[in-house]
XYZ file of C-alpha atoms in Angstrom:
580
model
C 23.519 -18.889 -18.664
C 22.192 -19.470 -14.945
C 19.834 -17.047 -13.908
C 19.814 -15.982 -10.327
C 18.049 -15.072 -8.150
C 18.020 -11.434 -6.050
C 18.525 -13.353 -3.012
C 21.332 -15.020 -4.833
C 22.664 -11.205 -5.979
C 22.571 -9.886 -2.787
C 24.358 -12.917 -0.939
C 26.849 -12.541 -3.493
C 27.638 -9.020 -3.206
C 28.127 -9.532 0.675
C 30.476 -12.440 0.476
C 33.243 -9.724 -1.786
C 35.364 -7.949 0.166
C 34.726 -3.992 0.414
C 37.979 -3.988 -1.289
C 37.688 -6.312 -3.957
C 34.696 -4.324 -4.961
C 35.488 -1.177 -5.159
C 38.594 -2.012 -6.767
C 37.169 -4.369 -9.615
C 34.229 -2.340 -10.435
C 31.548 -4.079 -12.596
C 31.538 -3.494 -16.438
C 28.164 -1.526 -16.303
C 30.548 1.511 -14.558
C 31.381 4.124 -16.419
C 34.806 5.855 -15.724
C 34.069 8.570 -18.233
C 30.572 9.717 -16.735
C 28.489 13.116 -16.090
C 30.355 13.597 -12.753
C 33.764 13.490 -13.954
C 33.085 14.486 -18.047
C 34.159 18.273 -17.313
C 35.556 19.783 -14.183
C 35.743 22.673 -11.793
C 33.350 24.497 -9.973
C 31.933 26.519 -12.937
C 31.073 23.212 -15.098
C 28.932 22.734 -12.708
C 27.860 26.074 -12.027
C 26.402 26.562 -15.912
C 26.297 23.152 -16.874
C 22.948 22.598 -18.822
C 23.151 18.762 -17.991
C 19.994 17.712 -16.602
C 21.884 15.358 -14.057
C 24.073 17.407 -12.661
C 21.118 19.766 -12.240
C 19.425 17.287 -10.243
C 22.328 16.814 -8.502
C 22.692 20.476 -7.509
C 18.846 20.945 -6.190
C 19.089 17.075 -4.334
C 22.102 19.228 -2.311
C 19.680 22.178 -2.121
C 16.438 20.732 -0.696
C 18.282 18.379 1.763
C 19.807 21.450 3.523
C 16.311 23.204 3.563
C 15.517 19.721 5.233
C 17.679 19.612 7.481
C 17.028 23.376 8.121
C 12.854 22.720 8.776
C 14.204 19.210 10.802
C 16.067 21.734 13.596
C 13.204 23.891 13.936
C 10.789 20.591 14.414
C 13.222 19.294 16.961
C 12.882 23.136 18.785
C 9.211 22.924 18.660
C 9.002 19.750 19.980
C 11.946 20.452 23.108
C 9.899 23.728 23.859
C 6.576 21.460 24.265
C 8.638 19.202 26.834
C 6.763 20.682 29.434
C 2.898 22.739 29.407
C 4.391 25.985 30.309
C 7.840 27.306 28.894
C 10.703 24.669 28.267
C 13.738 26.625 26.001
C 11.887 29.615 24.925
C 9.184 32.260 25.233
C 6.051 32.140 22.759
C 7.263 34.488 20.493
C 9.925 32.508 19.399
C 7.872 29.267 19.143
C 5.591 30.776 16.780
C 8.861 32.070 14.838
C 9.861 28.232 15.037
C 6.567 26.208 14.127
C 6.035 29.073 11.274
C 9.655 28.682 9.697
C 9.516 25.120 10.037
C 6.158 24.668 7.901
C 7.498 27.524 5.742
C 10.749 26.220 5.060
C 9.465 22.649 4.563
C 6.579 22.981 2.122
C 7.893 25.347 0.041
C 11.968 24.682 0.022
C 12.117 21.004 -0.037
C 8.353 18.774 -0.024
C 6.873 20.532 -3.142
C 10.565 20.642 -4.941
C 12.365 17.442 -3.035
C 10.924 14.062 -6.229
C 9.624 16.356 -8.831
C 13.148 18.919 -8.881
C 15.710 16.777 -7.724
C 15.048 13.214 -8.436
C 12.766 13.915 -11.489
C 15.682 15.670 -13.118
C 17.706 13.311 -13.117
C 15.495 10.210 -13.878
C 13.107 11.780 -16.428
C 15.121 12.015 -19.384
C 16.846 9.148 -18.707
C 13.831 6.701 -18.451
C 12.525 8.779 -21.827
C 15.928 7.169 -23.182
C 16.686 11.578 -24.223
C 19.520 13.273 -23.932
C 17.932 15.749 -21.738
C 14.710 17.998 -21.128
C 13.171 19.957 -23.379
C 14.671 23.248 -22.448
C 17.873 22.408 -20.838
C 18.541 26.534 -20.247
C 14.698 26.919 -18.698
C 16.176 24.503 -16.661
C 18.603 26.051 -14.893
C 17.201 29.281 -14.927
C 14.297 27.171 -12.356
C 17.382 25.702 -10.414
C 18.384 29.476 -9.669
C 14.853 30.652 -8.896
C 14.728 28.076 -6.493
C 17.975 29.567 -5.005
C 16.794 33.170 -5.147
C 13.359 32.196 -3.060
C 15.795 29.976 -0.708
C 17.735 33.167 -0.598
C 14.914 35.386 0.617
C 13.855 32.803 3.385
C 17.417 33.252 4.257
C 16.837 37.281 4.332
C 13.965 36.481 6.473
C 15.455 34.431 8.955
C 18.090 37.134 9.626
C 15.566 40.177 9.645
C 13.032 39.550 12.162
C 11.820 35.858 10.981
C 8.088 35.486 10.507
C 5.323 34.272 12.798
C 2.284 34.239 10.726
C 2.546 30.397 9.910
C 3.422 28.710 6.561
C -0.279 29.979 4.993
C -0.098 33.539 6.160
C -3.339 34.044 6.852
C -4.970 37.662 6.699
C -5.144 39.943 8.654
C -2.937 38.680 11.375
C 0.360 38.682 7.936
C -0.545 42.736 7.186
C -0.314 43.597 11.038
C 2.939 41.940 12.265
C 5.915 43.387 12.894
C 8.306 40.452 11.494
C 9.632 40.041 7.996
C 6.130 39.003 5.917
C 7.322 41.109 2.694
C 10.597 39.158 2.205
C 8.942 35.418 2.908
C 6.013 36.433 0.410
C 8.536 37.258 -2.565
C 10.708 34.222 -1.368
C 7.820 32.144 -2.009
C 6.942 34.563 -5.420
C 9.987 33.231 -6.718
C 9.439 29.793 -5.928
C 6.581 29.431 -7.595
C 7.945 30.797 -10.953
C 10.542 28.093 -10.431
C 8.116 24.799 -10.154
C 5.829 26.348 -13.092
C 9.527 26.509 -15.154
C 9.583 22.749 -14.616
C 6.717 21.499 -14.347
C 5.934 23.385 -17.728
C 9.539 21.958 -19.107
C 8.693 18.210 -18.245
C 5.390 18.091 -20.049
C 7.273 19.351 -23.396
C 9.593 16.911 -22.452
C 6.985 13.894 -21.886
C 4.824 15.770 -25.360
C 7.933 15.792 -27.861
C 10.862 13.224 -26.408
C 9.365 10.352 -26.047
C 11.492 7.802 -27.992
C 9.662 5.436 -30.803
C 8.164 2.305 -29.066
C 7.201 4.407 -26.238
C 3.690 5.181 -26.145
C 1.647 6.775 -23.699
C 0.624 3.486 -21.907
C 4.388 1.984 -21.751
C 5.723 4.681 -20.202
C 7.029 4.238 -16.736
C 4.303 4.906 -14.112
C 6.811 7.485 -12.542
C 6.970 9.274 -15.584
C 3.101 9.345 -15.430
C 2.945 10.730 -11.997
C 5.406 13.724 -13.051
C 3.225 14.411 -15.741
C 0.341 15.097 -13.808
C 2.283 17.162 -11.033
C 3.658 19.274 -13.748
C 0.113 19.789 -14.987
C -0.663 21.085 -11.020
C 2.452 22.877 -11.324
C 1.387 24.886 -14.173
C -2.067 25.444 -13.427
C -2.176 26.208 -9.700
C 0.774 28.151 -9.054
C 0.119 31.328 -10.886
C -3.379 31.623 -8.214
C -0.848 31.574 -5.195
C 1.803 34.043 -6.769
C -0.943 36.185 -7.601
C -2.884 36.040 -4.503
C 0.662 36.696 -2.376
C 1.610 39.755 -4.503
C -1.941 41.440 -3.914
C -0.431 40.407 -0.242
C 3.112 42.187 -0.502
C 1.121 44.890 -1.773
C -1.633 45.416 0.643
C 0.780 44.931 3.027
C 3.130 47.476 1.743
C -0.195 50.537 0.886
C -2.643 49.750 2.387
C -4.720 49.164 -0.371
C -7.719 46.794 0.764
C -8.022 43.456 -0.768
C -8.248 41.060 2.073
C -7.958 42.855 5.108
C -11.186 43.887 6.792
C -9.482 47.206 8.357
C -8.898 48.503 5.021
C -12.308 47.247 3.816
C -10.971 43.974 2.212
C -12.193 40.081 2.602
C -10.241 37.507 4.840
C -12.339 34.781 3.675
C -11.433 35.637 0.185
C -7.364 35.471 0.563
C -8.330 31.890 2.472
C -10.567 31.014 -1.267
C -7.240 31.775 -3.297
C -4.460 30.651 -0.732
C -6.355 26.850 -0.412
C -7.163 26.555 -4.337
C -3.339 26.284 -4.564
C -2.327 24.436 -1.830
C -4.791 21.631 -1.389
C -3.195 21.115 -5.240
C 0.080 21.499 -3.691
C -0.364 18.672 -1.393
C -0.609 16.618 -4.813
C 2.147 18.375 -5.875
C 4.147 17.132 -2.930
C 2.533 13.266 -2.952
C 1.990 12.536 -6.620
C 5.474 11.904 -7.237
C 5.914 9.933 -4.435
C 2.900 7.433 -5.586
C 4.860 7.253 -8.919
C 8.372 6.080 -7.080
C 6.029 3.575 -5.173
C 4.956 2.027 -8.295
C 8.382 1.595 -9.736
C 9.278 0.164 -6.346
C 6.715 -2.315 -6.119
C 7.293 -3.767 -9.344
C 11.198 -3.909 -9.182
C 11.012 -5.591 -5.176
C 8.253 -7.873 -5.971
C 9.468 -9.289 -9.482
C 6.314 -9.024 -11.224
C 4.648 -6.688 -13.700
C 2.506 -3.853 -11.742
C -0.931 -4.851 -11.648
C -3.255 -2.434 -13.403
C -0.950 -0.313 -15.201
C -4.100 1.587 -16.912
C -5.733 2.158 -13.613
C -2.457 3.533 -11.654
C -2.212 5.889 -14.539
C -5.740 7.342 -15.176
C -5.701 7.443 -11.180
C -2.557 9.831 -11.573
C -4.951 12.055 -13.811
C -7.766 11.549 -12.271
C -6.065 13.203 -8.625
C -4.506 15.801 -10.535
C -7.899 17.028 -11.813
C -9.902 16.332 -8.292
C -7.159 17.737 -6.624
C -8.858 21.526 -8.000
C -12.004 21.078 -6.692
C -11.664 20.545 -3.271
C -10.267 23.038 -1.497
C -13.403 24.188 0.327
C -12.745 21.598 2.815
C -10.570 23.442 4.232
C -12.932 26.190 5.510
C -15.941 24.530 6.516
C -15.808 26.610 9.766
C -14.867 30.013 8.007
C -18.933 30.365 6.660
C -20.199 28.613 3.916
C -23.609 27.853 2.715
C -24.955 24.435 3.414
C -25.289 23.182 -0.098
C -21.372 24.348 -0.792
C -19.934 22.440 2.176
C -21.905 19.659 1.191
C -20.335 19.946 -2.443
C -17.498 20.212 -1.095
C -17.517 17.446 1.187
C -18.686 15.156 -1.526
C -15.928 16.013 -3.586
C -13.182 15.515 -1.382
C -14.519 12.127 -0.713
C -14.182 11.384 -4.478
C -10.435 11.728 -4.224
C -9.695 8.759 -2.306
C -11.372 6.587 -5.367
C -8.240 7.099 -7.173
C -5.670 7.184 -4.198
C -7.767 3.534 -3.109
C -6.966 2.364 -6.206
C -3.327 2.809 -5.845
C -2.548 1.130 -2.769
C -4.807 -1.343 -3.815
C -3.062 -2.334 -7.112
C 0.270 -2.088 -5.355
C -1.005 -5.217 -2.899
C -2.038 -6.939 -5.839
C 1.250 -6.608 -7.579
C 3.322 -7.780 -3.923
C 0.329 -10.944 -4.103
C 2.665 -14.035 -4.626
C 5.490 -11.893 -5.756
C 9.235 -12.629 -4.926
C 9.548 -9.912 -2.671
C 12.902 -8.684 -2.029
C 13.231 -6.442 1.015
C 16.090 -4.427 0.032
C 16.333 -0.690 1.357
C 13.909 0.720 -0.813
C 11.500 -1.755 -1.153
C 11.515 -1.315 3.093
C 10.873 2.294 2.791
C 7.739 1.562 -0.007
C 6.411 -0.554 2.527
C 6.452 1.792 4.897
C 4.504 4.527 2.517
C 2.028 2.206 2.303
C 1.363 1.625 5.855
C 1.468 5.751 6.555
C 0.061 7.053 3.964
C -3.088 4.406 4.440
C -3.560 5.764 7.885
C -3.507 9.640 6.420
C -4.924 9.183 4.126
C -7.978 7.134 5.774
C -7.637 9.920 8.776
C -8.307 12.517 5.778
C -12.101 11.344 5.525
C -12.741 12.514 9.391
C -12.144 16.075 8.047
C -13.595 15.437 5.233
C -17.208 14.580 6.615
C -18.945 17.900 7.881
C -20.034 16.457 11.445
C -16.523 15.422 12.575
C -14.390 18.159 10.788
C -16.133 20.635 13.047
C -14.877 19.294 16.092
C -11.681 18.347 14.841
C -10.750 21.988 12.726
C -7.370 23.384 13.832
C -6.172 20.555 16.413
C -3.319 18.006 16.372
C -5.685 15.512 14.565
C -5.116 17.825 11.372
C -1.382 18.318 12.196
C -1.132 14.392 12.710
C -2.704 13.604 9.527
C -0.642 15.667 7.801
C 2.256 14.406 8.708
C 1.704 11.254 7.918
C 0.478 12.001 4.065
C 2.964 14.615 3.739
C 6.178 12.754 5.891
C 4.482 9.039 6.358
C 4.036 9.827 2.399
C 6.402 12.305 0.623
C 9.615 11.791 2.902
C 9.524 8.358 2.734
C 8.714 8.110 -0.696
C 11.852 10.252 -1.274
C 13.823 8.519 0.709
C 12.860 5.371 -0.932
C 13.458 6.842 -4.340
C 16.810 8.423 -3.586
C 17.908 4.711 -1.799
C 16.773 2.815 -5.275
C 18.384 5.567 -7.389
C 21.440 6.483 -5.476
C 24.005 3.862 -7.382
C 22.538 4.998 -10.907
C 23.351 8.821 -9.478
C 26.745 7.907 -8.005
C 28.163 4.730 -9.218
C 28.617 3.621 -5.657
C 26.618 0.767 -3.831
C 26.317 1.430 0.002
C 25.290 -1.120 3.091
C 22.337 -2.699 2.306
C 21.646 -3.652 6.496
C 22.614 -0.028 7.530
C 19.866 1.397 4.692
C 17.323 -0.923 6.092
C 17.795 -0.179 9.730
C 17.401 3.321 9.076
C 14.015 2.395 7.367
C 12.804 0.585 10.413
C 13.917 3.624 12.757
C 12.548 5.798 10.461
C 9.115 3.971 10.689
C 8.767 3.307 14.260
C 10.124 6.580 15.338
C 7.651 8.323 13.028
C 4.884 6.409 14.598
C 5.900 7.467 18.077
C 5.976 11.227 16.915
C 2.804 11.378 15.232
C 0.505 8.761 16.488
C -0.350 10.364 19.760
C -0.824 13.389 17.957
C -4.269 11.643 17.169
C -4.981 11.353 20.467
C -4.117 15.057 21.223
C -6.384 16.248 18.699
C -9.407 14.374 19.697
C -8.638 15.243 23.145
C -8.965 19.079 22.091
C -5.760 19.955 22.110
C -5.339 23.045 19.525
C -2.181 22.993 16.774
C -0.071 25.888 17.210
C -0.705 26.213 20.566
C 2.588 27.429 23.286
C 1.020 26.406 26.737
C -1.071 23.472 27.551
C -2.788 21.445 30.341
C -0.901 19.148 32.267
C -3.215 16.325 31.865
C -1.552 16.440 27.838
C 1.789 16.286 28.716
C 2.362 12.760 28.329
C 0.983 12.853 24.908
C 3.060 15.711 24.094
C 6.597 14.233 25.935
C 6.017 10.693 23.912
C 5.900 13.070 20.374
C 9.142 14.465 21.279
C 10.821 11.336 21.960
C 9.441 9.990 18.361
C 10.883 13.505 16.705
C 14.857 12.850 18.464
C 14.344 9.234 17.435
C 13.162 10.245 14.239
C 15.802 12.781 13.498
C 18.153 10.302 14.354
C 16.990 8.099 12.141
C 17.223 10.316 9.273
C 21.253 10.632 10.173
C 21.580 7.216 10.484
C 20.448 7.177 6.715
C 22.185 10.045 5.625
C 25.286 8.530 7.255
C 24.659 5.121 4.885
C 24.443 7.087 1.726
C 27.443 9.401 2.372
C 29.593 6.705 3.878
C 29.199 4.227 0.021
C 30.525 7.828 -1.855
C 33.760 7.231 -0.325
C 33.616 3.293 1.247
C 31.233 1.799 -1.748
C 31.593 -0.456 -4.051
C 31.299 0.863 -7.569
C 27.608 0.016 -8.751
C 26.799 -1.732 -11.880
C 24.781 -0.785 -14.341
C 21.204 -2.827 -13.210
C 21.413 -3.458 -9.258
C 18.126 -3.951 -8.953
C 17.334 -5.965 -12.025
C 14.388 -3.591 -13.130
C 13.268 -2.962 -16.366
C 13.080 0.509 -17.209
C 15.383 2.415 -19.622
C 17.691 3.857 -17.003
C 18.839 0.767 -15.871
C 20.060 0.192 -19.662
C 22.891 2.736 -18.781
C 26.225 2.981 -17.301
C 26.215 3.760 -13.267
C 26.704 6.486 -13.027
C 25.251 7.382 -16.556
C 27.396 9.040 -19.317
C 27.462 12.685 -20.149
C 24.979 12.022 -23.424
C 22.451 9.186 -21.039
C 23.343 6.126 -23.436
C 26.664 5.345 -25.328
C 24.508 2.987 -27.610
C 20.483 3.839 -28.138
C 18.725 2.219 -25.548
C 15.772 -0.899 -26.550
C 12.066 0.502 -25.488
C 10.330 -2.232 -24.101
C 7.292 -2.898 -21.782
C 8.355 -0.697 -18.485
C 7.567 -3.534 -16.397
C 8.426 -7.008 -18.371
C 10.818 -8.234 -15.357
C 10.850 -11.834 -16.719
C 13.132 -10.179 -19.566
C 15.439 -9.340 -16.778
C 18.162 -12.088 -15.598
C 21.210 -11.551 -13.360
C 24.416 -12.516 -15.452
C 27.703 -13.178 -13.316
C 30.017 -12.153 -15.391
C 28.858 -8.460 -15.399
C 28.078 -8.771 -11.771
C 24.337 -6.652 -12.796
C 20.857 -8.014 -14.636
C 20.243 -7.277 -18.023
C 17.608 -7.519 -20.451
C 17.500 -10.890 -23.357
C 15.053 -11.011 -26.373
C 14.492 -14.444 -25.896
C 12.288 -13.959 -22.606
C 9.996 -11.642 -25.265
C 7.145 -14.334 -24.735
C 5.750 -13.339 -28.048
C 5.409 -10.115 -27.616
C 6.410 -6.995 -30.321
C 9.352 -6.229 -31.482
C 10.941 -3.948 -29.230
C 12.713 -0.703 -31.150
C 15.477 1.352 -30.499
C 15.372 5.380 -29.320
C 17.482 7.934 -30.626
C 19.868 9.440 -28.630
């Protein structure tokens, strides 16, 4: 049998007719599948099926996303201009505060770990499902309820405080703090419910064959989230009920008026959320890796090292959230601590990005979508991440503390690196999810708009914030506006962007061709079923292999998709079969 090429797949595929592929649909798809195995809005509704769970939360945190994306696009049109633009400065604090709000807590901490992570997990475990299949939908309707209370506080009053309600300014004002605080309560109980479910999952599912070091690297990255998950959360759902309830009687805890300690709520409120931000870019690292691997044709380099790294920022990611208050009063010899610790996390980050050029080193890369929008996280999140040591270093933090530098870097860990990684994730999963191929040139246009666009928005930002120029801020001095008018061109660009990828993805669900079961030619168990994958994962028990053994991988014709051959083994074990 010939073995092609990607190049030669991809050539292929764009020769056939639209028609003649979505009418002959490859042997890898499945007409009996998990979208079409029971019907009507209530299968859906109760379903315990761990894909159409993901399914339900991808549809959740995209309209939170697109929610947060308006009121970016507001805050940017009302900083057109150094006075006011579209409205007064009451309602541009509403807007900058619901857009953090609604974006950290409704879609970047949920977006790869709830909705992609659901549905890949079990499948590249070769399970049926999670652990707790009815844990996990109970999570899927926390996260509604919290959604729900954001809603609540949208229409009664909004909030103004910004996304980390800081004390005392969140017990004095007059818009809705109490409901935003219990919508983010809630929230939290629902990542703990999953993060706690996928380390049972990762503990006690793992088929035979599949030991700790040949499991996928994303698997390894949700297994350190869920360990930040379960840990971390419980400090910021405690420290925003003592909140909701100082708030409500007056009861002093960290408000100085009724003989509480500011500095205190900012100890408890950071020693979640500098975590958080892990939350939010650990599973993006993870979809990098698989990325990598599958667009460069070769085995990741230093498996071992991407994983301990995983670990390794998980644990680091608890002791450093004192840099975020150098400037509140601390001792000397604690910011120094502190600062010596938070340079200690980019070791492991470093060694990442760094492994990920060694794999691309004389690899066949194949720029398909996703492997576009990986090499964009790697540009981005170098730059935030190397941007991250200015405020980590006492002498320059100082000057730079609560400016567009901070806001800039940021964005481009937390968009330059969690967006994109999601986007990147949902273009490489999005035929295993749906069964439907979509444009290839459309996906990576969007990824180049995407990457200039976010470049334009955020990269003066830097320049802003060395300038002096505050975050938050409603009025500035003329002599910024230019900065300021070339970010808000970026944001329209990149918002549209975004809809030019959202239009790609939507457009193959009705226009696709019908995927088959190993696009990509990758190597990891869910690529060893159907597109889109039966109700039960695998009709037969899939073959555990090494994760990353792409030379086992050859594109045959006949099936139009790659699949794996024993005779590529090279030697190596015997590879086993997991139960199902």
């Amino acid at each position: 049998m010939a073995v092609e090429t990607p190049t030669d797949y991809a050539a292929g595929e764009a020769a056939a007719s639209p028609e003649r592929r979505a009418a002959a649909g490859p042997p890898g798809y499945a007409e009996d599948n998990y979208l079409n195995h029971s019907k009507g809005i209530l299968s859906w509704l109760v379903t315990l099926d761990h894909k159409r769970i993901g399914v339900m939360y991808l549809i959740g945190v995209l309209s939170a996303f697109l929610l947060g994306g308006i009121f970016a696009l507001l805050v940017r049109a009302e900083l057109w201009t150094p006075a006011r633009t579209i409205v007064d400065a009451d309602t541009y604090n509403r807007f900058f505060t619901l857009h953090g709000a609604i974006m950290v807590f409704l879609f970047l901490i949920p977006s790869v770990p709830a909705a992609l992570g659901n549905f890949i997990l079990p499948i590249m475990l070769g399970a049926k499902d999670v652990a707790f299949p009815r844990m996990n939908l109970g999570s899927f309707y926390l996260w509604c309820g919290g959604a729900v209370f954001f809603l609540i506080t949208l229409l009664n009053g909004s909030l103004d405080t910004g996304w980390t309600f800081y004390v005392p300014y969140s017990t004095s004002t007059d818009t809705a703090v109490i409901t935003a605080l219990m919508g983010v309560f809630i929230l939290g109980f629902s990542s703990i419910f999953t993060g706690l479910n996928f380390i049972v999952t990762v503990h006690t599912m793992r088929p035979p064959g599949m030991e700790w070091f040949k499991m996928p690297l994303f698997l390894w990255a949700l297994y350190a989230t869920s360990i930040i998950q379960v840990l971390a959360t419980p400090v910021l759902a405690v420290t925003l009920l003592l909140l909701a309830v100082e708030r409500s009687t007056g009861i002093g805890v960290f408000d100085p008026a009724y003989g509480g300690d500011p500095v205190l709520f900012q100890h408890f409120f950071w020693f979640y959320s500098h975590p958080a931000v892990y939350i939010m870019i650990l599973p993006g690292f993870g979809i990098i890796s698989e990325l990598i691997a599958t667009f460069s044709r070769k085995h990741i380099f230093g498996y071992r090292f991407i994983a301990y790294s995983s670990i390794a920022i998980a644990l680091f990611g608890f002791l450093v959230w004192g840099h975020h208050m150098f400037t509140s009063g601390m001792s000397t010899v604690a910011a120094f601590v502190f600062s010596l610790l938070t340079f200690s996390v980019s070791i492991p980050s470093a060694i990442k990005v760094f492994n990920w050029l060694a794999t691309m080193y004389k690899g066949n890369i194949w720029l398909a979508t996703p492997m576009c929008y990986a090499l964009s996280f790697i540009f981005l999140f170098t730059i935030g991440g190397l941007t991250g040591l200015h405020l980590g270093a006492l002498a320059t933090d100082i000057h730079l503390h609560d400016s567009y530098f901070v806001v800039s870097h940021f964005h481009y860990v937390m968009v330059g690196g969690t967006l994109v990684a999601f986007l990147g994730g949902l273009f490489y999963w999005w035929p295993k999810m749906t069964g439907r191929m979509y444009n290839d040139f459309w996906g990576r246009v969007s990824a180049l708009i995407v990457f200039l666009a976010f470049n334009l928005t955020f990269f003066p930002q830097f320049i802003l914030g060395t300038k002096g120029m505050p975050r938050r801020y409603y009025n500035y001095v003329p002599e910024f506006q230019f900065w300021h008018q070339m970010s808000t061109v970026g944001a329209f660009l990149l918002g549209g962007g975004l809809l030019v990828a959202a239009a790609v993805l939507v457009y193959s669900l009705f226009r696709g061709a019908k995927a088959p079961a190993n696009p990509w030619g990758a190597a990891t168990l869910e690529w060893q079923c159907s597109s889109p994958p039966p109700h039960n994962n695998f009709d037969e028990p899939p073959t555990v292999g090494d994760p990353y053994a792409l030379n086992r991988v050859v594109y045959d014709p006949d099936t139009r998709s790659y699949r794996q051959i024993d005779e590529f083994s090279n030697g190596g074990p015997p590879q086993q079969t997991a139960k199902v």
